[in-house]
mmCIF file of C-alpha atoms and ligand atoms in Angstrom:
data_model
loop_
_atom_site.group_PDB
_atom_site.id
_atom_site.type_symbol
_atom_site.label_atom_id
_atom_site.label_comp_id
_atom_site.label_asym_id
_atom_site.label_seq_id
_atom_site.Cartn_x
_atom_site.Cartn_y
_atom_site.Cartn_z
ATOM 1 C CA UNK A 86 0.000 0.000 0.000
ATOM 2 C CA UNK A 87 1.236 3.491 -0.828
ATOM 3 C CA UNK A 88 -0.061 6.659 0.754
ATOM 4 C CA UNK A 89 -1.455 9.425 -1.435
ATOM 5 C CA UNK A 90 0.071 12.072 0.785
ATOM 6 C CA UNK A 91 -1.803 15.363 0.424
ATOM 7 C CA UNK A 92 0.896 17.154 2.382
ATOM 8 C CA UNK A 93 3.625 16.307 -0.141
ATOM 9 C CA UNK A 94 1.469 17.105 -3.196
ATOM 10 C CA UNK A 95 -0.021 20.310 -1.768
ATOM 11 C CA UNK A 96 3.399 21.591 -0.673
ATOM 12 C CA UNK A 97 4.646 21.101 -4.243
ATOM 13 C CA UNK A 98 1.736 23.172 -5.621
ATOM 14 C CA UNK A 99 2.166 25.878 -2.989
ATOM 15 C CA UNK A 100 5.920 26.154 -3.593
ATOM 16 C CA UNK A 101 5.346 26.483 -7.339
ATOM 17 C CA UNK A 102 2.668 29.159 -6.842
ATOM 18 C CA UNK A 103 4.788 31.108 -4.328
ATOM 19 C CA UNK A 104 7.707 31.151 -6.770
ATOM 20 C CA UNK A 105 5.469 32.274 -9.655
ATOM 21 C CA UNK A 106 3.962 35.080 -7.552
ATOM 22 C CA UNK A 107 7.406 36.264 -6.541
ATOM 23 C CA UNK A 108 8.577 36.444 -10.169
ATOM 24 C CA UNK A 109 5.485 38.453 -11.155
ATOM 25 C CA UNK A 110 5.804 40.742 -8.152
ATOM 26 C CA UNK A 111 9.464 41.399 -8.952
ATOM 27 C CA UNK A 112 8.225 42.582 -12.347
ATOM 28 C CA UNK A 113 5.998 45.132 -10.608
ATOM 29 C CA UNK A 114 2.681 43.307 -10.473
ATOM 30 C CA UNK A 115 0.386 43.353 -7.446
ATOM 31 C CA UNK A 116 -0.234 40.246 -5.316
ATOM 32 C CA UNK A 117 -3.112 37.843 -6.067
ATOM 33 C CA UNK A 118 -6.084 38.426 -3.744
ATOM 34 C CA UNK A 119 -8.751 35.997 -2.532
ATOM 35 C CA UNK A 120 -11.867 37.303 -0.774
ATOM 36 C CA UNK A 121 -13.786 34.941 1.522
ATOM 37 C CA UNK A 122 -17.214 35.493 3.028
ATOM 38 C CA UNK A 123 -18.045 33.676 6.257
ATOM 39 C CA UNK A 124 -21.533 33.805 7.739
ATOM 40 C CA UNK A 125 -22.032 32.765 11.374
ATOM 41 C CA UNK A 126 -19.507 30.913 13.508
ATOM 42 C CA UNK A 127 -19.865 27.214 12.681
ATOM 43 C CA UNK A 128 -16.745 25.488 14.060
ATOM 44 C CA UNK A 129 -15.895 23.476 10.934
ATOM 45 C CA UNK A 130 -16.418 26.496 8.629
ATOM 46 C CA UNK A 131 -14.157 28.607 10.876
ATOM 47 C CA UNK A 132 -11.443 25.932 10.601
ATOM 48 C CA UNK A 133 -11.703 25.671 6.793
ATOM 49 C CA UNK A 134 -11.659 29.439 6.294
ATOM 50 C CA UNK A 135 -8.733 29.851 8.690
ATOM 51 C CA UNK A 136 -6.630 27.376 6.700
ATOM 52 C CA UNK A 137 -7.508 29.050 3.396
ATOM 53 C CA UNK A 138 -6.534 32.465 4.772
ATOM 54 C CA UNK A 139 -3.344 31.032 6.314
ATOM 55 C CA UNK A 140 -2.361 29.369 3.023
ATOM 56 C CA UNK A 141 -2.838 32.656 1.147
ATOM 57 C CA UNK A 142 -0.331 34.283 3.515
ATOM 58 C CA UNK A 143 2.160 31.424 3.130
ATOM 59 C CA UNK A 144 2.338 31.730 -0.652
ATOM 60 C CA UNK A 145 2.280 35.498 -1.009
ATOM 61 C CA UNK A 146 -1.430 35.985 -1.782
ATOM 62 C CA UNK A 147 -3.528 38.619 -0.055
ATOM 63 C CA UNK A 148 -6.753 37.513 1.578
ATOM 64 C CA UNK A 149 -9.779 39.506 2.565
ATOM 65 C CA UNK A 150 -12.042 37.763 5.085
ATOM 66 C CA UNK A 151 -15.483 39.326 5.362
ATOM 67 C CA UNK A 152 -17.541 38.109 8.318
ATOM 68 C CA UNK A 153 -21.259 38.420 8.893
ATOM 69 C CA UNK A 154 -23.249 37.225 11.844
ATOM 70 C CA UNK A 155 -25.731 34.410 11.258
ATOM 71 C CA UNK A 156 -28.682 36.841 11.162
ATOM 72 C CA UNK A 157 -27.396 38.799 8.149
ATOM 73 C CA UNK A 158 -30.074 39.257 5.482
ATOM 74 C CA UNK A 159 -29.806 37.604 2.086
ATOM 75 C CA UNK A 160 -29.948 41.039 0.420
ATOM 76 C CA UNK A 161 -27.026 42.350 2.502
ATOM 77 C CA UNK A 162 -24.961 39.302 1.542
ATOM 78 C CA UNK A 163 -25.831 39.688 -2.141
ATOM 79 C CA UNK A 164 -24.882 43.367 -1.952
ATOM 80 C CA UNK A 165 -21.435 42.372 -0.610
ATOM 81 C CA UNK A 166 -20.978 39.824 -3.413
ATOM 82 C CA UNK A 167 -21.857 42.478 -6.032
ATOM 83 C CA UNK A 168 -19.384 44.897 -4.445
ATOM 84 C CA UNK A 169 -16.578 42.322 -4.624
ATOM 85 C CA UNK A 170 -17.522 41.468 -8.226
ATOM 86 C CA UNK A 171 -16.648 45.025 -9.236
ATOM 87 C CA UNK A 172 -13.488 45.350 -7.115
ATOM 88 C CA UNK A 173 -10.588 45.080 -9.547
ATOM 89 C CA UNK A 174 -8.109 44.341 -6.739
ATOM 90 C CA UNK A 175 -9.844 41.051 -5.875
ATOM 91 C CA UNK A 176 -9.251 38.032 -8.126
ATOM 92 C CA UNK A 177 -11.315 35.321 -6.471
ATOM 93 C CA UNK A 178 -14.344 35.124 -4.180
ATOM 94 C CA UNK A 179 -15.518 32.196 -2.095
ATOM 95 C CA UNK A 180 -18.577 32.047 0.110
ATOM 96 C CA UNK A 181 -18.097 29.383 2.777
ATOM 97 C CA UNK A 182 -20.967 26.885 2.806
ATOM 98 C CA UNK A 183 -23.265 25.975 4.462
ATOM 99 C CA UNK A 184 -25.196 29.241 4.789
ATOM 100 C CA UNK A 185 -27.982 29.786 7.358
ATOM 101 C CA UNK A 186 -31.368 28.397 6.288
ATOM 102 C CA UNK A 187 -32.873 31.849 5.524
ATOM 103 C CA UNK A 188 -30.235 32.496 2.824
ATOM 104 C CA UNK A 189 -30.410 30.753 -0.542
ATOM 105 C CA UNK A 190 -26.954 29.364 -1.345
ATOM 106 C CA UNK A 191 -28.134 29.018 -4.946
ATOM 107 C CA UNK A 192 -28.914 32.753 -5.223
ATOM 108 C CA UNK A 193 -25.602 33.696 -3.637
ATOM 109 C CA UNK A 194 -23.599 31.429 -5.959
ATOM 110 C CA UNK A 195 -25.483 32.794 -8.980
ATOM 111 C CA UNK A 196 -24.568 36.334 -7.923
ATOM 112 C CA UNK A 197 -20.804 35.633 -7.987
ATOM 113 C CA UNK A 198 -19.053 36.789 -11.162
ATOM 114 C CA UNK A 199 -18.077 33.477 -12.881
ATOM 115 C CA UNK A 200 -14.639 35.014 -13.547
ATOM 116 C CA UNK A 201 -14.115 35.284 -9.765
ATOM 117 C CA UNK A 202 -15.869 32.016 -8.898
ATOM 118 C CA UNK A 203 -12.704 30.166 -7.850
ATOM 119 C CA UNK A 204 -14.797 27.535 -6.035
ATOM 120 C CA UNK A 205 -16.238 26.609 -9.450
ATOM 121 C CA UNK A 206 -19.822 26.397 -8.128
ATOM 122 C CA UNK A 207 -21.445 28.849 -10.595
ATOM 123 C CA UNK A 208 -23.627 27.201 -13.304
ATOM 124 C CA UNK A 209 -21.416 28.758 -15.999
ATOM 125 C CA UNK A 210 -18.332 27.047 -14.577
ATOM 126 C CA UNK A 211 -20.220 23.779 -14.018
ATOM 127 C CA UNK A 212 -21.477 24.007 -17.619
ATOM 128 C CA UNK A 213 -17.975 24.657 -18.943
ATOM 129 C CA UNK A 214 -16.759 21.586 -17.085
ATOM 130 C CA UNK A 215 -19.523 19.441 -18.573
ATOM 131 C CA UNK A 216 -18.686 20.702 -22.081
ATOM 132 C CA UNK A 217 -14.919 20.443 -21.655
ATOM 133 C CA UNK A 218 -14.457 24.212 -21.967
ATOM 134 C CA UNK A 219 -12.034 26.278 -19.865
ATOM 135 C CA UNK A 220 -13.380 27.472 -16.514
ATOM 136 C CA UNK A 221 -12.991 26.998 -12.800
ATOM 137 C CA UNK A 222 -13.358 23.433 -11.535
ATOM 138 C CA UNK A 223 -14.618 22.864 -8.006
ATOM 139 C CA UNK A 224 -11.567 22.703 -5.729
ATOM 140 C CA UNK A 225 -12.113 19.259 -4.163
ATOM 141 C CA UNK A 226 -12.464 17.242 -7.404
ATOM 142 C CA UNK A 227 -9.768 19.375 -9.019
ATOM 143 C CA UNK A 228 -7.507 18.630 -6.037
ATOM 144 C CA UNK A 229 -8.180 14.896 -6.429
ATOM 145 C CA UNK A 230 -7.166 15.058 -10.109
ATOM 146 C CA UNK A 231 -3.997 16.909 -9.060
ATOM 147 C CA UNK A 232 -3.261 14.165 -6.492
ATOM 148 C CA UNK A 233 -3.681 11.417 -9.112
ATOM 149 C CA UNK A 234 -1.392 13.339 -11.440
ATOM 150 C CA UNK A 235 1.224 14.089 -8.779
ATOM 151 C CA UNK A 236 1.553 10.423 -7.798
ATOM 152 C CA UNK A 237 1.338 9.257 -11.421
ATOM 153 C CA UNK A 238 -1.582 6.947 -10.684
ATOM 154 C CA UNK A 239 -2.835 5.128 -13.774
ATOM 155 C CA UNK A 240 -6.530 5.802 -14.431
ATOM 156 C CA UNK A 241 -7.097 5.053 -18.139
ATOM 157 C CA UNK A 242 -9.504 2.168 -18.714
ATOM 158 C CA UNK A 243 -10.177 1.712 -14.983
ATOM 159 C CA UNK A 244 -13.571 1.249 -13.372
ATOM 160 C CA UNK A 245 -14.133 4.236 -11.088
ATOM 161 C CA UNK A 246 -16.956 4.177 -8.560
ATOM 162 C CA UNK A 247 -17.864 7.507 -7.003
ATOM 163 C CA UNK A 248 -20.115 7.424 -3.958
ATOM 164 C CA UNK A 249 -21.970 10.708 -3.550
ATOM 165 C CA UNK A 250 -23.403 12.948 -6.294
ATOM 166 C CA UNK A 251 -23.230 16.421 -4.754
ATOM 167 C CA UNK A 252 -22.681 19.407 -7.030
ATOM 168 C CA UNK A 253 -19.415 20.270 -5.310
ATOM 169 C CA UNK A 254 -17.771 16.835 -5.145
ATOM 170 C CA UNK A 255 -19.341 13.717 -6.678
ATOM 171 C CA UNK A 256 -20.900 15.113 -9.850
ATOM 172 C CA UNK A 257 -17.863 17.165 -11.029
ATOM 173 C CA UNK A 258 -15.614 14.227 -10.055
ATOM 174 C CA UNK A 259 -17.624 11.924 -12.338
ATOM 175 C CA UNK A 260 -17.207 14.386 -15.223
ATOM 176 C CA UNK A 261 -13.465 14.769 -14.654
ATOM 177 C CA UNK A 262 -12.692 11.051 -14.376
ATOM 178 C CA UNK A 263 -14.725 10.202 -17.482
ATOM 179 C CA UNK A 264 -12.994 12.796 -19.708
ATOM 180 C CA UNK A 265 -10.531 11.888 -22.448
ATOM 181 C CA UNK A 266 -7.613 13.253 -20.407
ATOM 182 C CA UNK A 267 -4.810 12.004 -18.198
ATOM 183 C CA UNK A 268 -5.823 11.493 -15.403
ATOM 184 C CA UNK A 269 -9.211 10.471 -16.748
ATOM 185 C CA UNK A 270 -10.517 7.964 -19.283
ATOM 186 C CA UNK A 271 -12.219 5.953 -16.547
ATOM 187 C CA UNK A 272 -15.499 4.104 -16.884
ATOM 188 C CA UNK A 273 -17.424 5.912 -14.189
ATOM 189 C CA UNK A 274 -20.318 4.755 -12.011
ATOM 190 C CA UNK A 275 -21.877 7.488 -9.878
ATOM 191 C CA UNK A 276 -23.610 6.072 -6.789
ATOM 192 C CA UNK A 277 -25.915 7.772 -4.286
ATOM 193 C CA UNK A 278 -28.315 7.031 -1.463
ATOM 194 C CA UNK A 279 -30.825 5.360 -3.808
ATOM 195 C CA UNK A 280 -28.219 3.015 -5.348
ATOM 196 C CA UNK A 281 -29.210 -0.598 -4.782
ATOM 197 C CA UNK A 282 -26.478 -3.033 -3.676
ATOM 198 C CA UNK A 283 -23.833 -0.332 -3.322
ATOM 199 C CA UNK A 284 -21.255 -2.912 -2.216
ATOM 200 C CA UNK A 285 -21.577 -4.849 -5.486
ATOM 201 C CA UNK A 286 -20.408 -1.685 -7.331
ATOM 202 C CA UNK A 287 -17.593 -0.990 -4.870
ATOM 203 C CA UNK A 288 -16.362 -4.587 -5.188
ATOM 204 C CA UNK A 289 -15.762 -4.067 -8.923
ATOM 205 C CA UNK A 290 -14.024 -0.714 -8.584
ATOM 206 C CA UNK A 291 -10.387 -0.164 -9.481
ATOM 207 C CA UNK A 292 -10.780 3.377 -8.137
ATOM 208 C CA UNK A 293 -13.168 4.287 -5.309
ATOM 209 C CA UNK A 294 -13.974 7.916 -4.493
ATOM 210 C CA UNK A 295 -15.887 8.037 -1.214
ATOM 211 C CA UNK A 296 -17.809 11.299 -0.805
ATOM 212 C CA UNK A 297 -20.966 10.343 1.032
ATOM 213 C CA UNK A 298 -20.342 11.940 4.426
ATOM 214 C CA UNK A 299 -20.871 8.697 6.427
ATOM 215 C CA UNK A 300 -17.863 8.156 8.686
ATOM 216 C CA UNK A 301 -15.907 4.926 8.166
ATOM 217 C CA UNK A 302 -18.758 3.395 6.171
ATOM 218 C CA UNK A 303 -16.622 2.030 3.318
ATOM 219 C CA UNK A 304 -15.299 -1.256 4.664
ATOM 220 C CA UNK A 305 -12.472 -3.613 3.734
ATOM 221 C CA UNK A 306 -14.615 -6.558 2.679
ATOM 222 C CA UNK A 307 -16.044 -4.510 -0.224
ATOM 223 C CA UNK A 308 -12.689 -3.255 -1.526
ATOM 224 C CA UNK A 309 -11.060 -5.060 -4.433
ATOM 225 C CA UNK A 310 -7.452 -6.132 -3.821
ATOM 226 C CA UNK A 311 -5.147 -3.424 -5.269
ATOM 227 C CA UNK A 312 -7.816 -0.703 -5.569
ATOM 228 C CA UNK A 313 -7.048 3.026 -5.392
ATOM 229 C CA UNK A 314 -9.144 4.598 -2.629
ATOM 230 C CA UNK A 315 -9.768 8.339 -2.378
ATOM 231 C CA UNK A 316 -11.476 9.383 0.843
ATOM 232 C CA UNK A 317 -13.197 12.762 0.610
ATOM 233 C CA UNK A 318 -15.237 12.492 3.814
ATOM 234 C CA UNK A 319 -14.579 14.760 6.756
ATOM 235 C CA UNK A 320 -16.592 14.155 9.928
ATOM 236 C CA UNK A 321 -15.836 15.433 13.407
ATOM 237 C CA UNK A 322 -16.457 12.680 15.961
ATOM 238 C CA UNK A 323 -16.588 13.559 19.662
ATOM 239 C CA UNK A 324 -13.563 12.116 21.425
ATOM 240 C CA UNK A 325 -12.844 13.205 24.964
ATOM 241 C CA UNK A 326 -9.334 11.707 24.750
ATOM 242 C CA UNK A 327 -8.400 13.988 21.801
ATOM 243 C CA UNK A 328 -6.820 17.393 22.622
ATOM 244 C CA UNK A 329 -9.637 19.300 20.837
ATOM 245 C CA UNK A 330 -12.412 17.047 22.168
ATOM 246 C CA UNK A 331 -13.030 15.614 18.704
ATOM 247 C CA UNK A 332 -11.199 13.712 15.986
ATOM 248 C CA UNK A 333 -11.541 13.913 12.219
ATOM 249 C CA UNK A 334 -12.465 10.752 10.332
ATOM 250 C CA UNK A 335 -13.117 10.020 6.690
ATOM 251 C CA UNK A 336 -15.770 7.921 4.946
ATOM 252 C CA UNK A 337 -13.369 4.962 4.708
ATOM 253 C CA UNK A 338 -12.418 2.533 7.480
ATOM 254 C CA UNK A 339 -8.762 3.403 6.830
ATOM 255 C CA UNK A 340 -7.155 0.920 9.238
ATOM 256 C CA UNK A 341 -8.731 -2.136 7.638
ATOM 257 C CA UNK A 342 -9.082 -0.868 4.051
ATOM 258 C CA UNK A 343 -5.491 0.396 3.632
ATOM 259 C CA UNK A 344 -3.786 -3.051 3.578
ATOM 260 C CA UNK A 345 -5.918 -4.059 0.554
ATOM 261 C CA UNK A 346 -5.191 -0.933 -1.518
ATOM 262 C CA UNK A 347 -2.487 -0.050 -3.987
ATOM 263 C CA UNK A 348 -2.961 3.620 -3.067
ATOM 264 C CA UNK A 349 -5.086 5.378 -0.443
ATOM 265 C CA UNK A 350 -5.553 8.918 0.891
ATOM 266 C CA UNK A 351 -5.395 9.464 4.657
ATOM 267 C CA UNK A 352 -7.886 11.653 6.564
ATOM 268 C CA UNK A 353 -6.713 14.131 7.631
ATOM 269 C CA UNK A 354 -3.717 14.785 5.375
ATOM 270 C CA UNK A 355 -5.170 13.788 2.006
ATOM 271 C CA UNK A 356 -7.933 15.389 -0.066
ATOM 272 C CA UNK A 357 -8.548 18.263 2.379
ATOM 273 C CA UNK A 358 -5.054 19.710 1.966
ATOM 274 C CA UNK A 359 -5.225 19.321 -1.805
ATOM 275 C CA UNK A 360 -8.611 21.083 -1.916
ATOM 276 C CA UNK A 361 -6.932 24.196 -0.527
ATOM 277 C CA UNK A 362 -4.030 23.870 -2.976
ATOM 278 C CA UNK A 363 -6.511 23.608 -5.877
ATOM 279 C CA UNK A 364 -8.357 26.698 -4.625
ATOM 280 C CA UNK A 365 -5.051 28.594 -4.613
ATOM 281 C CA UNK A 366 -4.331 27.353 -8.138
ATOM 282 C CA UNK A 367 -7.754 28.616 -9.294
ATOM 283 C CA UNK A 368 -7.144 31.992 -7.622
ATOM 284 C CA UNK A 369 -3.780 32.252 -9.343
ATOM 285 C CA UNK A 370 -5.408 31.491 -12.714
ATOM 286 C CA UNK A 371 -7.959 34.286 -12.119
ATOM 287 C CA UNK A 372 -5.143 36.635 -11.105
ATOM 288 C CA UNK A 373 -3.101 35.881 -14.244
ATOM 289 C CA UNK A 374 -6.113 36.768 -16.428
ATOM 290 C CA UNK A 375 -6.603 40.014 -14.497
ATOM 291 C CA UNK A 376 -3.018 41.224 -14.688
ATOM 292 C CA UNK A 377 -2.833 40.350 -18.401
ATOM 293 C CA UNK A 378 -5.862 42.584 -19.078
HETATM 294 P P1 NAP B 933 -23.578 15.959 0.467
HETATM 295 O O1 NAP B 933 -23.931 17.169 -0.300
HETATM 296 O O2 NAP B 933 -24.261 15.666 1.764
HETATM 297 O O3 NAP B 933 -23.762 14.694 -0.494
HETATM 298 C C1 NAP B 933 -23.628 13.398 -0.022
HETATM 299 C C2 NAP B 933 -23.887 12.454 -1.167
HETATM 300 O O4 NAP B 933 -23.706 11.128 -0.664
HETATM 301 C C3 NAP B 933 -25.302 12.531 -1.737
HETATM 302 O O5 NAP B 933 -25.250 12.419 -3.131
HETATM 303 C C4 NAP B 933 -26.010 11.331 -1.110
HETATM 304 O O6 NAP B 933 -26.997 10.765 -1.947
HETATM 305 C C5 NAP B 933 -24.860 10.354 -0.972
HETATM 306 N N1 NAP B 933 -25.092 9.401 0.119
HETATM 307 C C6 NAP B 933 -25.450 9.663 1.391
HETATM 308 N N2 NAP B 933 -25.576 8.520 2.082
HETATM 309 C C7 NAP B 933 -25.309 7.516 1.224
HETATM 310 C C8 NAP B 933 -25.280 6.099 1.349
HETATM 311 N N3 NAP B 933 -25.551 5.480 2.501
HETATM 312 N N4 NAP B 933 -24.959 5.382 0.257
HETATM 313 C C9 NAP B 933 -24.669 5.976 -0.919
HETATM 314 N N5 NAP B 933 -24.671 7.327 -1.096
HETATM 315 C C10 NAP B 933 -24.996 8.076 -0.031
HETATM 316 O O7 NAP B 933 -22.022 15.924 0.825
HETATM 317 P P2 NAP B 933 -20.744 16.607 0.103
HETATM 318 O O8 NAP B 933 -20.791 18.063 0.310
HETATM 319 O O9 NAP B 933 -20.521 16.052 -1.247
HETATM 320 O O10 NAP B 933 -19.603 16.028 1.070
HETATM 321 C C11 NAP B 933 -19.389 14.633 1.252
HETATM 322 C C12 NAP B 933 -18.331 14.441 2.326
HETATM 323 O O11 NAP B 933 -17.124 15.046 1.886
HETATM 324 C C13 NAP B 933 -18.644 15.117 3.666
HETATM 325 O O12 NAP B 933 -18.073 14.339 4.711
HETATM 326 C C14 NAP B 933 -17.932 16.442 3.586
HETATM 327 O O13 NAP B 933 -17.587 16.965 4.853
HETATM 328 C C15 NAP B 933 -16.707 16.042 2.814
HETATM 329 N N6 NAP B 933 -16.064 17.119 2.041
HETATM 330 C C16 NAP B 933 -14.717 17.178 2.124
HETATM 331 C C17 NAP B 933 -14.046 18.113 1.389
HETATM 332 C C18 NAP B 933 -12.545 18.139 1.470
HETATM 333 O O14 NAP B 933 -11.943 19.148 1.163
HETATM 334 N N7 NAP B 933 -11.919 17.023 1.851
HETATM 335 C C19 NAP B 933 -14.726 19.012 0.572
HETATM 336 C C20 NAP B 933 -16.113 18.911 0.484
HETATM 337 C C21 NAP B 933 -16.775 17.941 1.229
HETATM 338 P P3 NAP B 933 -28.348 11.553 -2.407
HETATM 339 O O15 NAP B 933 -27.916 12.500 -3.476
HETATM 340 O O16 NAP B 933 -29.239 10.467 -2.891
HETATM 341 O O17 NAP B 933 -28.846 12.239 -1.165
#
């Protein structure tokens, strides 16, 4: 078994981006800038936003964190998005999900300028992905493709089973793995909560992408010997013996699944780190377009 180490791959991306920013800055260009909107104070969202902001600082990007309390109106949030859309010093905008129930995430995503939509959630970017046109690809599936590429993992002709069909992970992942690209060229099966006999699909998979949000639910007896397993899940489980009072687990029973795999991502230290690296890559792409104009 070999580890798909998100730390190694994400450090490589970050180093490359930091060097590229430095070269452009030495030529007199401004720094790339990512704006992030955070509504409320959900613990997990705070953690994700903090690592995105921290990573920006590490690689020479500016970040602009805009906080609202959980009672903010939808109109006020939309007004902020429109303001950022027209700010020429900001290259990318992310709105941390989930949003409070009284705010439509769909409306907010639609309001983001697709050219600044570095999370790749806007219908224009999703449509471009489906059609194979240039655009921003959602950071988690993009990060997974970058991991496969970094570790030179063969995907062509393989059976890939993706569990979970969300708009931000499973569905874009199915599009990316089925494309005529490298990585790609898989025969993809997209499973969800209505899939009958899920284990019969997993048993035939050369590549398993687990993105269902059910901790440690993908078990060793279903995994084919030599499979590649990508664990997207992140769940906080209460654990009084852990320093923070909780521990992070993935959707895969890592301890028992790992010995059967050719490659596997750990949680934490796998897809999560690469998601942030992919977001930085998207922000850098937006920045390059802006400084060229
Ligand atoms: P989501 O929107 O809740 O979608 C979950 C998907 O899994 C749905 O399509 C659902 O099916 C399917 N599902 C649920 N239970 C199932 C079951 N028993 N069998 C088969 N399919 C099942 O979740 P998400 O946003 O995609 O996130 C999934 C997980 O990844 C979560 O743990 C999340 O925290 C994590 N995540 C991690 C990162 C990262 O950077 N590592 C990024 C994003 C998300 P239906 O469509 O039928 O309901």
